[in-house]
PDB file of C-alpha atoms in Angstrom:
ATOM      1  CA  MET A 253      53.224  83.985  74.855  1.00 50.00           C
ATOM      2  CA  ARG A 254      52.192  87.594  75.124  1.00 64.00           C
ATOM      3  CA  THR A 255      54.252  90.305  73.492  1.00 70.00           C
ATOM      4  CA  GLU A 256      54.961  91.969  76.850  1.00 69.00           C
ATOM      5  CA  GLU A 257      56.408  88.770  78.257  1.00 70.00           C
ATOM      6  CA  LYS A 258      58.611  88.292  75.208  1.00 66.00           C
ATOM      7  CA  GLU A 259      59.960  91.818  75.539  1.00 68.00           C
ATOM      8  CA  GLN A 260      60.642  91.285  79.239  1.00 67.00           C
ATOM      9  CA  ARG A 261      62.539  88.070  78.574  1.00 71.00           C
ATOM     10  CA  ARG A 262      64.520  89.755  75.846  1.00 68.00           C
ATOM     11  CA  SER A 263      65.394  92.598  78.206  1.00 64.00           C
ATOM     12  CA  ASP A 264      66.480  90.139  80.882  1.00 66.00           C
ATOM     13  CA  SER A 265      68.703  88.289  78.437  1.00 69.00           C
ATOM     14  CA  VAL A 266      70.327  91.579  77.396  1.00 63.00           C
ATOM     15  CA  GLN A 267      71.083  92.388  81.030  1.00 64.00           C
ATOM     16  CA  LYS A 268      72.666  88.969  81.539  1.00 69.00           C
ATOM     17  CA  MET A 269      74.765  89.380  78.416  1.00 67.00           C
ATOM     18  CA  LEU A 270      75.956  92.772  79.624  1.00 65.00           C
ATOM     19  CA  MET A 271      77.190  91.277  82.869  1.00 62.00           C
ATOM     20  CA  VAL A 272      79.204  88.733  80.877  1.00 70.00           C
ATOM     21  CA  VAL A 273      80.687  91.217  78.418  1.00 67.00           C
ATOM     22  CA  LEU A 274      81.233  94.116  80.828  1.00 62.00           C
ATOM     23  CA  PRO A 275      84.543  92.916  82.354  1.00 56.00           C
ATOM     24  CA  TYR A 276      86.058  92.821  78.881  1.00 67.00           C
ATOM     25  CA  LEU A 277      85.060  96.317  77.816  1.00 69.00           C
ATOM     26  CA  HIS A 278      87.904  98.794  78.027  1.00 70.00           C
ATOM     27  CA  SER A 279      87.093 102.142  76.490  1.00 79.00           C
ATOM     28  CA  LEU A 280      84.286 104.411  75.376  1.00 83.00           C
ATOM     29  CA  PHE A 281      84.942 103.311  71.796  1.00 81.00           C
ATOM     30  CA  GLU A 282      84.094  99.722  72.751  1.00 78.00           C
ATOM     31  CA  PHE A 283      80.914 100.839  74.505  1.00 74.00           C
ATOM     32  CA  LEU A 284      79.779 102.722  71.418  1.00 78.00           C
ATOM     33  CA  SER A 285      80.672  99.810  69.141  1.00 77.00           C
ATOM     34  CA  LEU A 286      78.721  97.380  71.298  1.00 70.00           C
ATOM     35  CA  SER A 287      75.695  99.659  71.404  1.00 71.00           C
ATOM     36  CA  ARG A 288      75.381  99.387  67.616  1.00 75.00           C
ATOM     37  CA  VAL A 289      74.765  95.644  67.737  1.00 70.00           C
ATOM     38  CA  ALA A 290      71.040  95.893  68.512  1.00 68.00           C
ATOM     39  CA  PRO A 291      68.525  98.558  69.625  1.00 74.00           C
ATOM     40  CA  SER A 292      67.794  96.655  72.840  1.00 68.00           C
ATOM     41  CA  LEU A 293      71.479  96.518  73.683  1.00 68.00           C
ATOM     42  CA  ARG A 294      71.859 100.213  72.916  1.00 74.00           C
ATOM     43  CA  LYS A 295      69.039 101.052  75.301  1.00 74.00           C
ATOM     44  CA  ALA A 296      70.442  98.816  78.022  1.00 69.00           C
ATOM     45  CA  ILE A 297      73.881 100.434  77.798  1.00 72.00           C
ATOM     46  CA  ARG A 298      72.427 103.925  77.701  1.00 74.00           C
ATOM     47  CA  ASP A 299      70.206 103.430  80.742  1.00 72.00           C
ATOM     48  CA  GLU A 300      72.526 101.370  82.960  1.00 74.00           C
ATOM     49  CA  THR A 301      74.171 103.915  85.277  1.00 80.00           C
ATOM     50  CA  MET A 302      76.806 101.552  86.638  1.00 80.00           C
ATOM     51  CA  LEU A 303      78.286 101.033  83.169  1.00 80.00           C
ATOM     52  CA  TRP A 304      79.267 104.707  83.078  1.00 87.00           C
ATOM     53  CA  THR A 305      81.134 104.967  86.382  1.00 90.00           C
ATOM     54  CA  LYS A 306      84.391 104.397  84.489  1.00 91.00           C
ATOM     55  CA  ILE A 307      84.998 106.310  81.264  1.00 93.00           C
ATOM     56  CA  ILE A 308      88.120 105.832  79.153  1.00 93.00           C
ATOM     57  CA  VAL A 309      88.593 107.949  76.049  1.00 94.00           C
ATOM     58  CA  GLU A 310      91.521 107.109  73.792  1.00 90.00           C
ATOM     59  CA  GLN A 311      92.237 106.661  70.096  1.00 85.00           C
ATOM     60  CA  PRO A 312      90.393 106.650  67.768  1.00 85.00           C
ATOM     61  CA  LEU A 313      87.903 108.850  69.671  1.00 89.00           C
ATOM     62  CA  SER A 314      90.363 111.238  71.341  1.00 91.00           C
ATOM     63  CA  HIS A 315      90.314 113.911  68.656  1.00 91.00           C
ATOM     64  CA  ARG A 316      86.501 113.869  68.459  1.00 92.00           C
ATOM     65  CA  ILE A 317      85.724 114.507  72.122  1.00 93.00           C
ATOM     66  CA  THR A 318      84.731 118.091  72.914  1.00 95.00           C
ATOM     67  CA  ASP A 319      83.561 119.606  76.200  1.00 96.00           C
ATOM     68  CA  ASP A 320      79.905 119.071  75.303  1.00 94.00           C
ATOM     69  CA  ILE A 321      80.387 115.474  74.172  1.00 93.00           C
ATOM     70  CA  LEU A 322      82.383 114.672  77.311  1.00 95.00           C
ATOM     71  CA  TRP A 323      79.619 116.157  79.454  1.00 95.00           C
ATOM     72  CA  GLU A 324      76.983 114.108  77.641  1.00 92.00           C
ATOM     73  CA  PHE A 325      78.755 110.820  78.355  1.00 91.00           C
ATOM     74  CA  THR A 326      79.821 111.571  81.932  1.00 94.00           C
ATOM     75  CA  SER A 327      76.274 112.679  82.795  1.00 93.00           C
ATOM     76  CA  LYS A 328      75.103 109.101  82.269  1.00 90.00           C
ATOM     77  CA  SER A 329      76.803 108.121  85.538  1.00 90.00           C
ATOM     78  CA  ALA A 330      74.400 110.337  87.525  1.00 91.00           C
ATOM     79  CA  GLY A 331      77.238 111.744  89.630  1.00 92.00           C
ATOM     80  CA  LYS A 332      78.765 108.307  90.401  1.00 93.00           C
ATOM     81  CA  LEU A 333      81.761 108.570  88.064  1.00 94.00           C
ATOM     82  CA  ASN A 334      84.878 107.250  89.834  1.00 94.00           C
ATOM     83  CA  THR A 335      87.361 106.926  86.971  1.00 95.00           C
ATOM     84  CA  LEU A 336      87.951 109.432  84.181  1.00 97.00           C
ATOM     85  CA  ILE A 337      90.721 108.687  81.688  1.00 96.00           C
ATOM     86  CA  LEU A 338      91.286 111.077  78.791  1.00 96.00           C
ATOM     87  CA  ARG A 339      94.266 110.348  76.536  1.00 94.00           C
ATOM     88  CA  LYS A 340      95.301 113.007  74.016  1.00 93.00           C
ATOM     89  CA  CYS A 341      91.871 114.659  74.047  1.00 95.00           C
ATOM     90  CA  ARG A 342      93.121 117.961  72.683  1.00 95.00           C
ATOM     91  CA  ARG A 343      89.659 119.522  72.390  1.00 95.00           C
ATOM     92  CA  VAL A 344      88.798 119.209  76.071  1.00 97.00           C
ATOM     93  CA  THR A 345      89.315 122.546  77.833  1.00 97.00           C
ATOM     94  CA  ASN A 346      89.755 123.681  81.427  1.00 97.00           C
ATOM     95  CA  LYS A 347      86.115 124.696  81.619  1.00 97.00           C
ATOM     96  CA  GLY A 348      84.889 121.363  80.267  1.00 97.00           C
ATOM     97  CA  LEU A 349      86.973 119.295  82.681  1.00 97.00           C
ATOM     98  CA  ARG A 350      85.985 121.407  85.688  1.00 97.00           C
ATOM     99  CA  ARG A 351      82.306 121.022  84.813  1.00 97.00           C
ATOM    100  CA  VAL A 352      82.653 117.241  84.857  1.00 97.00           C
ATOM    101  CA  VAL A 353      84.657 117.257  88.097  1.00 96.00           C
ATOM    102  CA  ASP A 354      82.162 119.462  89.923  1.00 96.00           C
ATOM    103  CA  ALA A 355      79.320 117.126  88.925  1.00 96.00           C
ATOM    104  CA  ASN A 356      81.239 113.986  89.936  1.00 95.00           C
ATOM    105  CA  PRO A 357      82.875 114.494  93.348  1.00 94.00           C
ATOM    106  CA  LEU A 358      83.527 110.742  93.772  1.00 94.00           C
ATOM    107  CA  ILE A 359      86.281 110.551  91.144  1.00 96.00           C
ATOM    108  CA  LYS A 360      89.254 108.604  92.506  1.00 96.00           C
ATOM    109  CA  LYS A 361      91.311 108.270  89.339  1.00 96.00           C
ATOM    110  CA  LEU A 362      91.888 111.244  87.034  1.00 97.00           C
ATOM    111  CA  ILE A 363      94.105 110.719  83.990  1.00 97.00           C
ATOM    112  CA  VAL A 364      94.405 113.500  81.403  1.00 97.00           C
ATOM    113  CA  THR A 365      97.677 112.621  79.677  1.00 96.00           C
ATOM    114  CA  GLY A 366      98.363 114.507  76.466  1.00 95.00           C
ATOM    115  CA  CYS A 367      95.389 116.878  76.878  1.00 96.00           C
ATOM    116  CA  THR A 368      97.239 119.941  75.660  1.00 96.00           C
ATOM    117  CA  GLU A 369      94.381 122.423  76.087  1.00 97.00           C
ATOM    118  CA  LEU A 370      94.454 121.984  79.866  1.00 97.00           C
ATOM    119  CA  ALA A 371      96.494 124.235  82.158  1.00 97.00           C
ATOM    120  CA  PRO A 372      98.296 123.397  85.431  1.00 97.00           C
ATOM    121  CA  GLU A 373      96.172 125.874  87.375  1.00 97.00           C
ATOM    122  CA  ALA A 374      92.979 124.169  86.153  1.00 97.00           C
ATOM    123  CA  ILE A 375      94.325 120.746  87.153  1.00 97.00           C
ATOM    124  CA  ILE A 376      95.161 122.030  90.643  1.00 97.00           C
ATOM    125  CA  ALA A 377      91.664 123.506  90.980  1.00 97.00           C
ATOM    126  CA  CYS A 378      90.126 120.150  90.010  1.00 97.00           C
ATOM    127  CA  VAL A 379      92.296 118.343  92.556  1.00 96.00           C
ATOM    128  CA  GLU A 380      91.240 120.797  95.256  1.00 95.00           C
ATOM    129  CA  SER A 381      87.614 120.165  94.400  1.00 94.00           C
ATOM    130  CA  LEU A 382      88.032 116.368  94.431  1.00 95.00           C
ATOM    131  CA  THR A 383      89.796 116.304  97.807  1.00 93.00           C
ATOM    132  CA  LYS A 384      87.101 118.166  99.721  1.00 89.00           C
ATOM    133  CA  ASN A 385      85.128 116.499 102.524  1.00 85.00           C
ATOM    134  CA  ASN A 386      87.917 113.965 103.151  1.00 84.00           C
ATOM    135  CA  HIS A 387      87.515 112.423  99.703  1.00 86.00           C
ATOM    136  CA  ASN A 388      90.656 110.608  98.563  1.00 86.00           C
ATOM    137  CA  LEU A 389      91.833 111.177  94.989  1.00 93.00           C
ATOM    138  CA  GLU A 390      94.121 108.191  94.508  1.00 94.00           C
ATOM    139  CA  THR A 391      95.636 108.708  91.050  1.00 95.00           C
ATOM    140  CA  LEU A 392      96.526 111.765  88.960  1.00 97.00           C
ATOM    141  CA  HIS A 393      98.304 111.372  85.619  1.00 97.00           C
ATOM    142  CA  ILE A 394      99.114 114.630  83.852  1.00 97.00           C
ATOM    143  CA  ASN A 395     102.066 113.805  81.603  1.00 95.00           C
ATOM    144  CA  GLY A 396     101.734 115.769  78.374  1.00 94.00           C
ATOM    145  CA  VAL A 397      99.795 118.657  79.922  1.00 96.00           C
ATOM    146  CA  PRO A 398     102.042 121.656  79.157  1.00 95.00           C
ATOM    147  CA  GLY A 399     103.381 124.193  81.619  1.00 95.00           C
ATOM    148  CA  PHE A 400     103.931 122.235  84.828  1.00 96.00           C
ATOM    149  CA  THR A 401     106.704 123.632  87.043  1.00 96.00           C
ATOM    150  CA  LYS A 402     108.241 122.541  90.340  1.00 96.00           C
ATOM    151  CA  ASP A 403     105.954 125.013  92.130  1.00 97.00           C
ATOM    152  CA  HIS A 404     102.866 123.417  90.571  1.00 96.00           C
ATOM    153  CA  LEU A 405     104.134 119.958  91.502  1.00 96.00           C
ATOM    154  CA  SER A 406     104.799 121.026  95.101  1.00 95.00           C
ATOM    155  CA  VAL A 407     101.206 122.204  95.445  1.00 96.00           C
ATOM    156  CA  LEU A 408      99.845 118.948  94.026  1.00 95.00           C
ATOM    157  CA  LEU A 409     101.990 116.812  96.323  1.00 94.00           C
ATOM    158  CA  THR A 410     100.254 118.320  99.357  1.00 94.00           C
ATOM    159  CA  TYR A 411      97.080 116.514  98.246  1.00 93.00           C
ATOM    160  CA  PHE A 412      98.792 113.157  97.601  1.00 91.00           C
ATOM    161  CA  PRO A 413     100.612 111.739 100.624  1.00 81.00           C
ATOM    162  CA  GLN A 414     101.014 108.363  98.911  1.00 84.00           C
ATOM    163  CA  GLU A 415     104.100 107.882  96.736  1.00 84.00           C
ATOM    164  CA  GLY A 416     103.542 107.346  93.024  1.00 86.00           C
ATOM    165  CA  ALA A 417     100.047 108.845  92.872  1.00 94.00           C
ATOM    166  CA  ILE A 418     101.256 111.530  90.423  1.00 96.00           C
ATOM    167  CA  ASP A 419     103.045 110.465  87.256  1.00 94.00           C
ATOM    168  CA  LEU A 420     105.322 113.534  87.163  1.00 95.00           C
ATOM    169  CA  GLU A 421     108.492 114.097  89.200  1.00 94.00           C
ATOM    170  CA  VAL A 422     111.523 116.354  89.188  1.00 95.00           C
ATOM    171  CA  CYS A 423     114.150 114.639  87.060  1.00 94.00           C
ATOM    172  CA  PRO A 424     117.404 114.358  89.061  1.00 92.00           C
ATOM    173  CA  LYS A 425     119.450 114.788  85.910  1.00 92.00           C
ATOM    174  CA  CYS A 426     117.893 117.814  84.192  1.00 94.00           C
ATOM    175  CA  ASP A 427     115.893 119.269  87.138  1.00 94.00           C
ATOM    176  CA  GLN A 428     112.743 119.501  84.999  1.00 94.00           C
ATOM    177  CA  VAL A 429     109.231 118.302  85.848  1.00 95.00           C
ATOM    178  CA  ARG A 430     108.794 115.202  83.721  1.00 94.00           C
ATOM    179  CA  MET A 431     107.713 111.577  83.896  1.00 92.00           C
ATOM    180  CA  ILE A 432     110.357 109.193  85.227  1.00 91.00           C
ATOM    181  CA  PRO A 433     109.476 105.630  84.208  1.00 88.00           C
ATOM    182  CA  SER A 434     110.427 102.605  86.260  1.00 85.00           C
ATOM    183  CA  CYS A 435     113.047 100.369  84.676  1.00 83.00           C
ATOM    184  CA  SER A 436     112.297  96.737  83.890  1.00 77.00           C
ATOM    185  CA  ARG A 437     115.950  95.663  83.855  1.00 79.00           C
ATOM    186  CA  ASP A 438     116.630  93.122  86.615  1.00 77.00           C
ATOM    187  CA  SER A 439     119.818  94.821  87.815  1.00 75.00           C
ATOM    188  CA  CYS A 440     117.959  98.133  88.138  1.00 78.00           C
ATOM    189  CA  LYS A 441     115.052  96.518  89.987  1.00 70.00           C
ATOM    190  CA  ARG A 442     117.435  95.242  92.668  1.00 69.00           C
ATOM    191  CA  GLU A 443     118.558  98.787  93.434  1.00 65.00           C
ATOM    192  CA  GLY A 444     116.463 101.226  95.430  1.00 63.00           C
ATOM    193  CA  ARG A 445     114.049 103.406  93.487  1.00 60.00           C
ATOM    194  CA  ASN A 446     116.044 106.580  94.121  1.00 61.00           C
ATOM    195  CA  GLU A 447     119.475 104.925  93.932  1.00 62.00           C
ATOM    196  CA  ARG A 448     119.419 103.364  90.475  1.00 71.00           C
ATOM    197  CA  GLU A 449     121.713 105.084  87.986  1.00 79.00           C
ATOM    198  CA  CYS A 450     119.136 105.027  85.201  1.00 84.00           C
ATOM    199  CA  ARG A 451     116.618 107.084  87.193  1.00 87.00           C
ATOM    200  CA  GLY A 452     115.766 109.946  84.875  1.00 91.00           C
ATOM    201  CA  CYS A 453     113.247 111.194  82.342  1.00 91.00           C
ATOM    202  CA  TRP A 454     112.916 110.024  78.745  1.00 87.00           C
ATOM    203  CA  TYR A 455     115.083 112.931  77.546  1.00 89.00           C
ATOM    204  CA  CYS A 456     118.000 112.132  79.862  1.00 90.00           C
ATOM    205  CA  VAL A 457     118.062 108.315  79.738  1.00 88.00           C
ATOM    206  CA  PRO A 458     117.675 106.349  76.476  1.00 87.00           C
ATOM    207  CA  ARG A 459     114.868 103.828  76.916  1.00 88.00           C
ATOM    208  CA  CYS A 460     112.936 101.296  74.915  1.00 88.00           C
ATOM    209  CA  MET A 461     109.708 102.981  73.854  1.00 87.00           C
ATOM    210  CA  GLU A 462     107.772  99.785  74.548  1.00 87.00           C
ATOM    211  CA  CYS A 463     108.984  98.367  77.871  1.00 87.00           C
ATOM    212  CA  ALA A 464     110.938 101.407  79.205  1.00 86.00           C
ATOM    213  CA  VAL A 465     114.069  99.354  79.956  1.00 88.00           C
ATOM    214  CA  CYS A 466     117.155 101.577  80.097  1.00 87.00           C
ATOM    215  CA  LEU A 467     119.489 101.382  77.093  1.00 85.00           C
ATOM    216  CA  GLY A 468     122.829 102.727  78.248  1.00 71.00           C
ATOM    217  CA  PRO A 469     126.027 103.122  76.192  1.00 66.00           C
ATOM    218  CA  ASP A 470     127.173  99.639  77.259  1.00 63.00           C
ATOM    219  CA  THR A 471     124.027  98.052  75.829  1.00 65.00           C
ATOM    220  CA  ASP A 472     124.627  96.456  72.430  1.00 65.00           C
ATOM    221  CA  GLN A 473     121.032  95.402  71.793  1.00 72.00           C
ATOM    222  CA  ILE A 474     119.549  98.725  70.690  1.00 81.00           C
ATOM    223  CA  GLU A 475     117.297  98.858  67.629  1.00 84.00           C
ATOM    224  CA  GLU A 476     116.152 102.006  65.857  1.00 84.00           C
ATOM    225  CA  ALA A 477     112.412 102.474  65.381  1.00 85.00           C
ATOM    226  CA  ALA A 478     110.740 103.950  62.318  1.00 81.00           C
ATOM    227  CA  CYS A 479     109.201 106.693  64.477  1.00 78.00           C
ATOM    228  CA  GLY A 480     112.282 108.893  64.084  1.00 74.00           C
ATOM    229  CA  GLY A 481     114.611 109.166  67.068  1.00 74.00           C
ATOM    230  CA  ASP A 482     112.927 106.440  69.125  1.00 84.00           C
ATOM    231  CA  VAL A 483     114.780 103.267  70.078  1.00 87.00           C
ATOM    232  CA  LEU A 484     113.691  99.768  71.093  1.00 89.00           C
ATOM    233  CA  CYS A 485     115.282  96.874  72.912  1.00 88.00           C
ATOM    234  CA  LEU A 486     115.941  93.794  70.824  1.00 87.00           C
ATOM    235  CA  GLU A 487     113.152  91.770  72.435  1.00 87.00           C
ATOM    236  CA  CYS A 488     110.456  94.382  71.751  1.00 88.00           C
ATOM    237  CA  CYS A 489     111.786  95.049  68.259  1.00 88.00           C
ATOM    238  CA  GLN A 490     111.484  91.378  67.316  1.00 88.00           C
ATOM    239  CA  ALA A 491     107.856  91.284  68.493  1.00 87.00           C
ATOM    240  CA  LEU A 492     106.662  94.255  66.403  1.00 87.00           C
ATOM    241  CA  PRO A 493     105.692  94.228  62.690  1.00 86.00           C
ATOM    242  CA  LYS A 494     108.284  95.779  60.398  1.00 86.00           C
ATOM    243  CA  CYS A 495     108.263  98.058  57.369  1.00 86.00           C
ATOM    244  CA  ARG A 496     108.604  95.885  54.269  1.00 83.00           C
ATOM    245  CA  PHE A 497     111.363  98.138  52.879  1.00 85.00           C
ATOM    246  CA  CYS A 498     113.644  99.253  55.747  1.00 86.00           C
ATOM    247  CA  ASN A 499     112.651  96.482  58.210  1.00 87.00           C
ATOM    248  CA  LYS A 500     112.119  98.994  61.033  1.00 86.00           C
ATOM    249  CA  PRO A 501     109.081  98.772  63.345  1.00 88.00           C
ATOM    250  CA  TYR A 502     106.854 101.480  64.744  1.00 83.00           C
ATOM    251  CA  CYS A 503     106.345 101.477  68.500  1.00 81.00           C
ATOM    252  CA  LYS A 504     102.710 101.001  69.486  1.00 78.00           C
ATOM    253  CA  GLY A 505     102.360 104.688  70.338  1.00 74.00           C
ATOM    254  CA  HIS A 506     103.111 105.665  66.723  1.00 74.00           C
ATOM    255  CA  SER A 507     101.450 102.748  64.940  1.00 71.00           C
ATOM    256  CA  SER A 508      98.889 105.144  63.437  1.00 68.00           C
ATOM    257  CA  LEU A 509     101.683 106.520  61.202  1.00 68.00           C
ATOM    258  CA  ARG A 510     101.937 103.258  59.301  1.00 69.00           C
ATOM    259  CA  GLN A 511     101.016 103.274  55.630  1.00 66.00           C
ATOM    260  CA  ASP A 512      99.134  99.970  55.439  1.00 63.00           C
ATOM    261  CA  ILE A 513      99.251  98.301  52.059  1.00 56.00           C
ATOM    262  CA  ILE A 514      97.090  95.676  50.364  1.00 49.00           C
ATOM    263  CA  THR A 515      98.768  92.449  49.296  1.00 48.00           C
ATOM    264  CA  THR A 516      97.544  89.696  47.018  1.00 45.00           C
ATOM    265  CA  ASP A 517      97.398  87.137  49.838  1.00 44.00           C
ATOM    266  CA  ASP A 518      95.967  89.476  52.496  1.00 42.00           C
ATOM    267  CA  ALA A 519      99.218  89.415  54.494  1.00 47.00           C
ATOM    268  CA  ALA A 520      99.546  92.146  57.126  1.00 55.00           C
ATOM    269  CA  MET A 521     102.184  94.532  55.781  1.00 67.00           C
ATOM    270  CA  PHE A 522     102.946  98.237  55.991  1.00 79.00           C
ATOM    271  CA  VAL A 523     105.348 100.912  54.805  1.00 83.00           C
ATOM    272  CA  CYS A 524     106.801 103.499  57.187  1.00 84.00           C
ATOM    273  CA  GLN A 525     106.396 107.171  56.357  1.00 82.00           C
ATOM    274  CA  ALA A 526     110.028 107.628  55.311  1.00 81.00           C
ATOM    275  CA  CYS A 527     109.943 104.732  52.843  1.00 82.00           C
ATOM    276  CA  HIS A 528     106.479 105.745  51.660  1.00 77.00           C
ATOM    277  CA  ASN A 529     107.768 109.209  50.747  1.00 79.00           C
ATOM    278  CA  MET A 530     110.811 107.796  48.963  1.00 75.00           C
ATOM    279  CA  THR A 531     109.103 105.003  47.042  1.00 61.00           C
ATOM    280  CA  GLY A 532     105.684 106.558  46.463  1.00 57.00           C
ATOM    281  CA  THR A 533     104.006 103.292  47.426  1.00 47.00           C
ATOM    282  CA  SER A 534     100.246 103.644  47.465  1.00 47.00           C
ATOM    283  CA  ALA A 535      98.339 102.266  50.431  1.00 42.00           C
ATOM    284  CA  THR A 536      95.286 101.586  48.294  1.00 42.00           C
ATOM    285  CA  GLU A 537      96.860  99.798  45.351  1.00 43.00           C
ATOM    286  CA  PRO A 538      97.212  96.015  45.583  1.00 42.00           C
ATOM    287  CA  LEU A 539     100.837  94.961  45.912  1.00 34.00           C
ATOM    288  CA  ASP A 540     102.133  91.669  44.590  1.00 35.00           C
ATOM    289  CA  TYR A 541     105.274  91.132  46.675  1.00 32.00           C
ATOM    290  CA  GLN A 542     105.762  87.462  45.835  1.00 32.00           C
ATOM    291  CA  PHE A 543     108.327  86.407  43.255  1.00 25.00           C
TER     292      PHE A 543
END
């Protein structure tokens, strides 16, 4: 068989494999990890425009993404980007986001939670750009972007007639613009969305950091997390790994704070920051915890 035919068959097999794996890929980190498997796979991922119509940047890449790097990846969609999700990308600026938005007018979902270098005015300008020519921007998540006021929210709501498209609301308890999570408690679900007593932001209503169920004063199944100030419901607490000293878990959002330790039988164990500081346990020294 000629070399050209072999290369063509190999290329075809790569394309077929991509179609199988694609539904399971979630973030940019997974794309980059997959591209390191083989040169042919790297080329296929790089050149396939449809693979880049949805870009999700989250840990552990969030702190590495700059305006230029974001532009490089979003440019691979050739203007067909429809979903852009940036979580805690603190090096992405107003100018960098606007550049991407202007080059991709088909974006329907824009999520920039925790991107602290962005400003409300820049977000509003991006929304204005994405709603031109009767284009429908369906989702906007901006929790963690500093500086949003009720005036900013009022302007944004004029572009989103559908309820729930924006993740920020005016908290009925503190009158501040914050995220109001839905409650997973059955009794709260039976009440209307605006009538439930636990309707309020994270600051006003104690909630489980994992499932967001309300944890009122009459709730006796409240567990303290190792994060410091965060609480968990009993069900979520039981499902999470615990610090080997204080037996407190980290919620998934703060799991990066764990001081992982090496054990003699390769068991998955960690020490929370508080216990690590008190005991001086090293994360790199083998630990024989068996008696």
